[in-house]
């Protein structure tokens, strides 16, 4: 009796496996025609091998077969016409086999990329191709997990994990190479790839990296220079987060002068209102882990980073090097705060007209740095460039061991831009004086003209008197 039950169980298991194998063959046979490179990628990766290499992944495959396509895409899609019924994987799909890594990922900043993008006040105003179509911001920020509403709106770009482990090979060796970070960590406001690849660390990688064993786990890596992953994903930890965060701000701050400058920046970010009180944006900063808001958290992340540096450098050198980079932020913030106060004063004095989106500004008359390029005057465009391009390059270049990027692409343009902004503010104020004089002259009632001939009236005299001021302002503007 017992032997009969055992035989029945084995028979049922055999039928299930046979059915799964048959379905898998159907997927492969069809996609060899529809998307042959996809099949080739899948077969080249660990999950497409006949003998699954990852013990945890084999739970879904029965230990001796490739991962079935249905494990990730469901079983509703069975023909060439019902492809819309195929399920698109999410991090939760990967979590079935890779739970520890997904838990780590969800604790780090990459998980909040989508939420951080939508927290920007002008994201809603961008063309849908840039966000939903992933041709702009959405192309990188899609790595962040979506809400249920978000999952309903977007069919593609919800997997997150394949941002680094490219589908369908899902290679860990590929994800360990610095180039895996390149598509998102390059360009205008975060040229970390350019900084790293032209730093001494990056040069060693470019010269020697072809000899390194990328199949080894990061905890076993014996590279002769650091990579993005070795520094930011120590021992394979997917909780990617840094002490200074993306915007290089933190609270609290013991240095009073630095704190005063940082408060100006936080007001311009709309995290604090004009009086220094927290705004709802502070809740967004906390939720998306954009900045470290306790000394303990900041120091813990700094100490974690130093452990990587100690593998090649003395403790004294490593600490001093990072403290020098901290000081770069401090000096950059002096310039940044000055620029912010310059624009703020123009708003406060009515030189710059109150913007149409005034009601949305959490800290008016401070400008809103998070509106980026969606501002109304050239001087505010300069302020945006100073913050998002030059200040970013100054502090990121300092931490990525690239003196040239820090200085000539960051620090120097910050100083140049401040000079230009100060001059522009002066011209705007001079023009405002001239405009006020002209308006005053126009508003002055003309008395009954004297009968004497050849004598100008008071209005004409006022207009003539204002003319040199107007010509001078025009000359200054053209110059």
Coordinates of C-alpha atoms in Angstrom, one line a residue:
X1 CA 0.0 0.0 0.0
X2 CA 2.8 2.4 1.0
X3 CA 4.8 1.5 -2.1
X4 CA 1.7 2.3 -4.2
X5 CA 1.4 5.8 -2.7
X6 CA 5.1 6.4 -3.3
X7 CA 4.8 5.3 -7.0
X8 CA 1.8 7.6 -7.4
X9 CA 3.7 10.6 -6.0
X10 CA 6.7 9.9 -8.3
X11 CA 4.3 9.5 -11.3
X12 CA 2.6 12.9 -10.5
X13 CA 6.0 14.6 -10.1
X14 CA 7.2 13.1 -13.3
X15 CA 4.1 14.4 -15.1
X16 CA 4.5 17.8 -13.6
X17 CA 8.1 18.0 -14.6
X18 CA 7.4 16.7 -18.1
X19 CA 4.6 19.3 -18.5
X20 CA 7.0 22.0 -17.3
X21 CA 9.7 20.8 -19.7
X22 CA 7.2 20.7 -22.6
X23 CA 6.0 24.3 -21.8
X24 CA 9.6 25.4 -21.6
X25 CA 10.4 23.8 -24.9
X26 CA 7.4 25.6 -26.4
X27 CA 8.7 29.0 -25.1
X28 CA 12.2 28.3 -26.4
X29 CA 11.1 27.1 -29.8
X30 CA 8.9 30.1 -30.4
X31 CA 11.3 32.7 -29.2
X32 CA 14.2 31.2 -31.2
X33 CA 12.2 32.6 -34.1
X34 CA 10.7 35.7 -32.5
X35 CA 13.7 36.9 -30.4
X36 CA 16.7 34.7 -31.1
X37 CA 19.2 36.8 -29.3
X38 CA 17.0 36.7 -26.1
X39 CA 17.1 32.9 -26.2
X40 CA 20.9 33.0 -26.8
X41 CA 21.4 35.3 -23.8
X42 CA 19.2 33.1 -21.6
X43 CA 21.0 30.0 -22.5
X44 CA 24.4 31.7 -21.8
X45 CA 23.4 32.6 -18.2
X46 CA 23.2 30.5 -15.1
X47 CA 19.4 30.3 -15.1
X48 CA 19.4 28.9 -18.6
X49 CA 21.9 26.2 -18.0
X50 CA 20.7 22.6 -18.0
X51 CA 22.2 22.2 -14.6
X52 CA 21.3 25.3 -12.6
X53 CA 24.4 26.7 -10.9
X54 CA 22.7 28.7 -8.2
X55 CA 21.4 26.4 -5.4
X56 CA 18.8 28.9 -4.2
X57 CA 17.5 29.4 -7.8
X58 CA 17.2 25.7 -8.3
X59 CA 14.3 25.6 -5.8
X60 CA 12.0 26.7 -8.6
X61 CA 13.5 24.3 -11.2
X62 CA 13.9 21.0 -9.4
X63 CA 17.7 21.2 -9.0
X64 CA 18.5 19.8 -12.5
X65 CA 16.9 22.0 -15.1
X66 CA 17.0 25.6 -16.3
X67 CA 14.7 28.0 -14.6
X68 CA 11.3 27.8 -16.4
X69 CA 10.2 30.9 -18.3
X70 CA 6.9 30.6 -16.5
X71 CA 8.6 31.2 -13.1
X72 CA 9.1 34.8 -14.1
X73 CA 6.5 35.5 -16.8
X74 CA 3.6 33.3 -15.7
X75 CA 1.8 30.8 -17.8
X76 CA -1.0 32.9 -19.4
X77 CA 1.0 33.7 -22.5
X78 CA 0.9 30.7 -24.8
X79 CA 0.6 32.0 -28.4
X80 CA 2.2 34.6 -30.6
X81 CA -0.9 36.8 -30.3
X82 CA -1.5 36.9 -26.6
X83 CA 1.9 38.3 -25.6
X84 CA 0.3 41.0 -23.6
X85 CA -0.7 38.3 -21.1
X86 CA 2.9 37.6 -20.2
X87 CA 3.7 38.9 -16.7
X88 CA 6.6 41.3 -16.4
X89 CA 8.9 40.5 -13.4
X90 CA 9.3 42.8 -10.5
X91 CA 11.8 42.6 -7.6
X92 CA 9.3 40.5 -5.8
X93 CA 9.7 37.9 -8.6
X94 CA 13.4 37.8 -8.0
X95 CA 12.9 37.7 -4.2
X96 CA 11.5 34.2 -4.5
X97 CA 15.0 32.9 -5.1
X98 CA 17.2 35.8 -4.1
X99 CA 15.5 37.1 -0.9
X100 CA 18.6 38.4 1.0
X101 CA 19.7 40.5 -2.0
X102 CA 16.3 41.9 -2.7
X103 CA 15.9 42.8 1.0
X104 CA 19.3 44.6 0.8
X105 CA 18.2 46.4 -2.4
X106 CA 15.0 47.6 -0.9
X107 CA 16.9 49.3 1.9
X108 CA 19.2 51.2 -0.4
X109 CA 18.9 54.4 -2.5
X110 CA 18.4 52.5 -5.8
X111 CA 15.1 51.2 -4.6
X112 CA 13.9 54.8 -4.1
X113 CA 15.0 56.1 -7.5
X114 CA 11.4 56.2 -8.9
X115 CA 9.9 57.9 -5.9
X116 CA 12.7 60.5 -5.9
X117 CA 12.1 61.3 -9.5
X118 CA 8.4 61.8 -8.9
X119 CA 9.1 64.0 -5.8
X120 CA 10.6 66.6 -8.1
X121 CA 8.0 69.4 -8.6
X122 CA 8.2 69.5 -12.4
X123 CA 8.3 65.8 -13.2
X124 CA 4.6 65.9 -13.8
X125 CA 5.1 68.7 -16.5
X126 CA 7.6 66.7 -18.6
X127 CA 6.6 65.0 -21.9
X128 CA 5.4 61.4 -21.2
X129 CA 8.2 60.1 -23.4
X130 CA 10.8 61.4 -21.0
X131 CA 9.3 59.7 -17.9
X132 CA 7.0 56.8 -18.9
X133 CA 8.7 56.3 -22.2
X134 CA 12.1 56.1 -20.5
X135 CA 13.8 58.3 -23.0
X136 CA 14.9 60.7 -20.3
X137 CA 14.8 60.7 -16.5
X138 CA 12.6 57.5 -16.4
X139 CA 15.3 55.5 -18.3
X140 CA 17.4 55.4 -15.2
X141 CA 15.0 56.1 -12.4
X142 CA 12.9 53.0 -13.5
X143 CA 15.3 51.0 -11.3
X144 CA 13.3 52.1 -8.3
X145 CA 10.3 50.1 -7.3
X146 CA 6.8 51.2 -8.2
X147 CA 3.6 51.4 -6.2
X148 CA 0.7 49.2 -7.3
X149 CA -0.6 52.2 -9.3
X150 CA 2.7 52.6 -11.0
X151 CA 2.8 48.9 -11.9
X152 CA -0.6 49.2 -13.6
X153 CA 0.6 52.2 -15.7
X154 CA 3.9 50.8 -16.8
X155 CA 4.3 47.5 -18.6
X156 CA 8.0 47.8 -19.2
X157 CA 10.8 48.9 -16.8
X158 CA 9.4 47.4 -13.6
X159 CA 12.0 44.7 -13.0
X160 CA 14.6 46.9 -11.3
X161 CA 17.2 44.0 -10.9
X162 CA 17.8 43.9 -14.6
X163 CA 19.2 47.4 -14.5
X164 CA 22.5 45.8 -13.5
X165 CA 21.9 42.1 -14.2
X166 CA 21.0 42.6 -17.9
X167 CA 18.2 40.3 -19.1
X168 CA 18.2 37.5 -20.1
X169 CA 21.6 36.3 -19.1
X170 CA 21.4 38.0 -15.7
X171 CA 25.2 37.7 -15.4
X172 CA 26.7 38.4 -12.0
X173 CA 30.1 38.8 -13.6
X174 CA 28.7 41.6 -15.8
X175 CA 27.1 43.3 -12.8
X176 CA 30.5 43.3 -11.0
X177 CA 32.2 45.4 -13.7
X178 CA 32.3 49.2 -13.4
X179 CA 30.7 49.5 -16.9
X180 CA 27.4 48.1 -15.4
X181 CA 27.0 51.5 -13.6
X182 CA 27.9 53.6 -16.7
X183 CA 24.5 54.1 -18.4
X184 CA 23.1 56.0 -15.4
X185 CA 26.2 57.3 -13.5
X186 CA 27.5 59.5 -16.3
X187 CA 26.8 62.9 -17.9
X188 CA 25.6 66.3 -16.8
X189 CA 24.8 66.1 -13.0
X190 CA 26.5 62.8 -12.1
X191 CA 29.6 62.1 -14.3
X192 CA 30.9 59.5 -11.9
X193 CA 32.0 57.2 -14.8
X194 CA 34.0 60.0 -16.4
X195 CA 35.6 60.8 -13.0
X196 CA 36.4 57.2 -12.2
X197 CA 37.6 56.2 -15.6
X198 CA 40.1 59.1 -15.7
X199 CA 41.2 58.8 -12.1
X200 CA 44.2 56.7 -11.1
X201 CA 41.9 54.0 -9.8
X202 CA 40.1 53.9 -13.2
X203 CA 43.3 53.9 -15.1
X204 CA 44.6 50.8 -13.2
X205 CA 41.3 49.1 -14.0
X206 CA 41.5 49.9 -17.7
X207 CA 45.1 48.6 -17.8
X208 CA 44.7 45.5 -15.6
X209 CA 41.0 44.8 -15.4
X210 CA 41.0 42.2 -18.2
X211 CA 43.2 40.0 -16.0
X212 CA 40.8 40.1 -13.0
X213 CA 38.5 37.2 -12.2
X214 CA 35.0 38.6 -12.4
X215 CA 33.4 35.3 -11.6
X216 CA 34.5 35.7 -8.0
X217 CA 32.1 37.1 -5.5
X218 CA 32.9 40.7 -4.3
X219 CA 33.8 39.3 -0.9
X220 CA 36.5 37.2 -2.5
X221 CA 37.7 39.8 -5.1
X222 CA 41.4 40.6 -5.2
X223 CA 41.5 43.5 -7.6
X224 CA 44.5 45.8 -7.6
X225 CA 42.3 48.9 -7.6
X226 CA 38.8 49.7 -6.4
X227 CA 35.7 49.5 -8.7
X228 CA 32.3 51.1 -8.2
X229 CA 31.0 47.9 -6.7
X230 CA 34.0 47.2 -4.5
X231 CA 33.5 50.6 -2.8
X232 CA 29.7 51.0 -2.9
X233 CA 28.6 47.3 -2.6
X234 CA 31.1 45.9 -0.1
X235 CA 31.0 42.1 0.0
X236 CA 28.1 42.2 -2.4
X237 CA 25.8 44.2 -0.2
X238 CA 23.0 45.5 -2.4
X239 CA 22.1 48.3 0.1
X240 CA 23.8 51.0 -1.9
X241 CA 23.9 54.3 0.0
X242 CA 26.5 56.9 0.8
X243 CA 27.2 59.2 3.7
X244 CA 26.8 62.5 1.8
X245 CA 24.0 61.3 -0.5
X246 CA 23.2 62.7 -4.0
X247 CA 23.0 66.3 -3.0
X248 CA 25.8 66.6 -0.4
X249 CA 23.7 67.8 2.4
X250 CA 23.4 66.5 6.0
X251 CA 22.0 67.4 9.4
X252 CA 23.0 68.2 12.0
X253 CA 26.2 70.3 11.5
X254 CA 28.6 71.3 14.3
X255 CA 30.4 74.0 12.2
X256 CA 28.2 77.1 12.6
X257 CA 29.4 78.9 9.5
X258 CA 28.9 75.8 7.4
X259 CA 25.5 75.3 8.9
X260 CA 24.4 78.8 8.0
X261 CA 25.4 78.2 4.4
X262 CA 23.7 74.8 4.4
X263 CA 20.5 76.3 5.7
X264 CA 20.5 78.6 2.7
X265 CA 20.8 75.6 0.4
X266 CA 18.1 73.7 2.3
X267 CA 15.7 76.6 2.0
X268 CA 16.4 76.8 -1.7
X269 CA 15.7 73.1 -1.9
X270 CA 12.4 73.7 -0.3
X271 CA 13.2 71.4 2.6
X272 CA 13.0 74.3 5.0
X273 CA 10.7 77.4 4.5
X274 CA 12.0 80.9 4.4
X275 CA 12.0 81.0 8.3
X276 CA 13.9 77.8 8.6
X277 CA 10.9 75.6 9.5
X278 CA 10.6 72.1 8.0
X279 CA 8.3 71.7 5.0
X280 CA 6.6 68.5 3.6
X281 CA 9.6 68.1 1.4
X282 CA 11.6 67.1 4.4
X283 CA 9.3 64.0 4.7
X284 CA 10.1 63.1 1.1
X285 CA 13.9 63.4 1.9
X286 CA 13.5 61.1 4.8
X287 CA 11.4 58.6 3.0
X288 CA 13.7 58.4 -0.1
X289 CA 16.9 58.5 2.1
X290 CA 18.2 61.4 0.0
X291 CA 20.3 62.8 3.0
X292 CA 21.6 61.6 6.3
X293 CA 19.7 63.3 9.1
X294 CA 21.6 62.0 12.1
X295 CA 25.3 62.2 13.0
X296 CA 25.3 58.5 13.8
X297 CA 24.0 57.3 10.5
X298 CA 26.5 59.6 8.6
X299 CA 29.4 58.4 10.6
X300 CA 28.5 54.7 10.3
X301 CA 28.5 55.0 6.5
X302 CA 31.8 56.9 6.5
X303 CA 33.4 54.2 8.7
X304 CA 32.0 51.5 6.3
X305 CA 33.6 53.3 3.3
X306 CA 37.0 53.7 5.1
X307 CA 37.2 49.9 5.5
X308 CA 37.6 49.6 1.8
X309 CA 40.2 52.4 1.6
X310 CA 42.2 50.6 4.4
X311 CA 42.8 47.7 2.1
X312 CA 45.3 49.8 0.1
X313 CA 46.0 52.9 2.2
X314 CA 47.0 53.7 5.7
X315 CA 44.3 54.8 8.1
X316 CA 45.8 58.3 8.4
X317 CA 46.0 58.9 4.7
X318 CA 42.5 57.5 4.0
X319 CA 40.8 59.6 6.7
X320 CA 42.6 62.7 5.7
X321 CA 41.7 62.2 2.1
X322 CA 38.0 61.9 2.8
X323 CA 38.1 64.8 5.2
X324 CA 39.7 66.9 2.4
X325 CA 36.8 66.0 0.2
X326 CA 34.4 67.0 3.0
X327 CA 36.2 70.4 3.0
X328 CA 35.6 70.8 -0.7
X329 CA 31.8 70.6 0.0
X330 CA 32.2 73.2 2.7
X331 CA 34.0 75.7 0.4
X332 CA 31.6 75.0 -2.4
X333 CA 28.7 75.8 -0.1
X334 CA 30.1 79.3 0.6
X335 CA 29.8 80.1 -3.1
X336 CA 26.4 78.3 -3.4
X337 CA 24.9 80.1 -0.5
X338 CA 26.1 83.5 -1.9
X339 CA 24.5 82.8 -5.2
X340 CA 21.2 81.7 -3.6
X341 CA 21.0 84.9 -1.5
X342 CA 21.7 87.0 -4.6
X343 CA 18.6 85.6 -6.4
X344 CA 16.5 85.6 -3.2
X345 CA 17.2 89.3 -2.7
X346 CA 16.0 90.0 -6.3
X347 CA 12.7 88.3 -5.5
X348 CA 12.4 90.0 -2.1
X349 CA 12.9 93.4 -3.6
X350 CA 10.6 92.8 -6.5
X351 CA 13.3 93.0 -9.1
X352 CA 12.4 89.6 -10.3
X353 CA 8.6 89.3 -10.7
X354 CA 6.8 86.8 -8.5
X355 CA 6.6 83.5 -10.6
X356 CA 3.3 82.1 -11.8
X357 CA 3.9 79.0 -9.7
X358 CA 4.4 81.1 -6.5
X359 CA 1.8 79.0 -4.6
X360 CA 3.9 75.9 -5.2
X361 CA 7.1 77.4 -3.8
X362 CA 7.6 76.2 -0.2
X363 CA 10.2 78.9 0.7
X364 CA 9.5 82.0 -1.3
X365 CA 11.2 84.5 -1.8
X366 CA 13.9 81.8 -2.0
X367 CA 14.3 80.3 -5.5
X368 CA 13.4 76.6 -5.9
X369 CA 16.4 74.6 -7.0
X370 CA 14.4 71.5 -7.6
X371 CA 12.6 73.2 -10.5
X372 CA 15.9 72.8 -12.3
X373 CA 15.7 74.4 -15.8
X374 CA 12.0 75.2 -15.4
X375 CA 12.7 78.8 -14.3
X376 CA 11.9 82.2 -15.8
X377 CA 15.1 84.2 -15.9
X378 CA 18.8 83.8 -17.0
X379 CA 20.1 84.4 -13.5
X380 CA 18.0 81.5 -12.2
X381 CA 19.3 79.3 -15.0
X382 CA 22.8 80.2 -13.9
X383 CA 21.9 79.2 -10.3
X384 CA 20.5 75.9 -11.5
X385 CA 23.7 75.2 -13.5
X386 CA 25.8 76.1 -10.5
X387 CA 23.9 73.7 -8.2
X388 CA 23.2 70.7 -10.5
X389 CA 26.3 70.8 -12.7
X390 CA 29.3 72.6 -11.1
X391 CA 28.7 71.9 -7.4
X392 CA 28.0 68.3 -8.2
X393 CA 31.2 67.9 -10.1
X394 CA 33.2 69.7 -7.4
X395 CA 32.1 67.4 -4.6
X396 CA 31.8 64.2 -6.6
X397 CA 35.2 64.8 -8.3
X398 CA 36.8 65.2 -4.8
X399 CA 35.4 61.8 -3.6
X400 CA 36.2 60.0 -6.9
X401 CA 39.9 60.9 -6.7
X402 CA 39.8 63.1 -9.8
X403 CA 41.5 66.5 -9.1
X404 CA 40.9 67.9 -12.6
X405 CA 37.1 67.2 -12.5
X406 CA 36.9 68.7 -9.1
X407 CA 38.7 71.9 -10.0
X408 CA 38.2 72.7 -13.7
X409 CA 34.8 71.2 -14.1
X410 CA 33.4 72.1 -10.7
X411 CA 35.2 74.6 -8.5
X412 CA 36.3 77.0 -11.2
X413 CA 32.9 77.2 -13.0
X414 CA 31.2 77.8 -9.7
X415 CA 33.3 80.9 -9.1
X416 CA 32.9 82.1 -12.7
X417 CA 29.2 81.7 -12.5
X418 CA 29.0 83.6 -9.2
X419 CA 30.8 86.6 -10.9
X420 CA 28.4 86.5 -13.8
X421 CA 25.3 86.3 -11.5
X422 CA 26.5 89.2 -9.4
X423 CA 27.0 91.3 -12.5
X424 CA 23.6 90.3 -13.8
X425 CA 21.9 91.2 -10.5
X426 CA 23.6 94.6 -10.6
X427 CA 22.3 95.3 -14.1
X428 CA 18.8 94.1 -13.2
X429 CA 18.8 96.6 -10.3
X430 CA 20.0 99.4 -12.5
X431 CA 17.4 98.7 -15.0
X432 CA 14.7 98.6 -12.3
X433 CA 15.8 102.1 -11.2
X434 CA 15.6 103.5 -14.8
X435 CA 12.2 101.9 -15.3
X436 CA 10.9 103.4 -12.1
X437 CA 12.2 106.9 -13.1
X438 CA 10.5 106.5 -16.5
X439 CA 7.2 105.4 -14.9
X440 CA 7.4 108.3 -12.5
X441 CA 8.0 110.7 -15.3
X442 CA 5.0 109.3 -17.3
X443 CA 2.8 109.6 -14.2
X444 CA 3.7 113.2 -13.4
X445 CA 0.7 115.4 -14.5
X446 CA 1.6 118.0 -17.0
X447 CA 0.7 121.6 -15.8
X448 CA -0.7 124.1 -18.1
X449 CA 2.1 125.0 -20.5
X450 CA 3.5 128.5 -20.2
X451 CA 2.8 130.8 -23.2
X452 CA 6.5 131.4 -23.7
X453 CA 7.9 129.9 -26.8
X454 CA 10.9 127.6 -27.1
X455 CA 10.7 126.4 -23.5
X456 CA 10.1 122.7 -22.8
X457 CA 7.3 121.6 -20.4
X458 CA 8.1 119.8 -17.1
X459 CA 7.1 116.4 -18.6
X460 CA 9.5 116.8 -21.5
X461 CA 12.3 118.0 -19.2
X462 CA 11.8 114.9 -16.9
X463 CA 11.8 112.6 -20.0
X464 CA 15.0 114.2 -21.3
X465 CA 16.6 113.9 -17.8
X466 CA 15.7 110.2 -17.7
X467 CA 17.1 109.5 -21.2
X468 CA 20.8 109.3 -20.2
X469 CA 19.9 106.8 -17.5
X470 CA 18.0 104.7 -20.1
X471 CA 20.9 104.9 -22.5
X472 CA 23.4 103.9 -19.8
X473 CA 21.4 100.9 -18.8
X474 CA 21.1 99.8 -22.5
X475 CA 24.9 100.2 -22.8
X476 CA 25.5 98.1 -19.7
X477 CA 23.1 95.4 -20.9
X478 CA 24.7 95.1 -24.4
X479 CA 28.2 95.2 -22.9

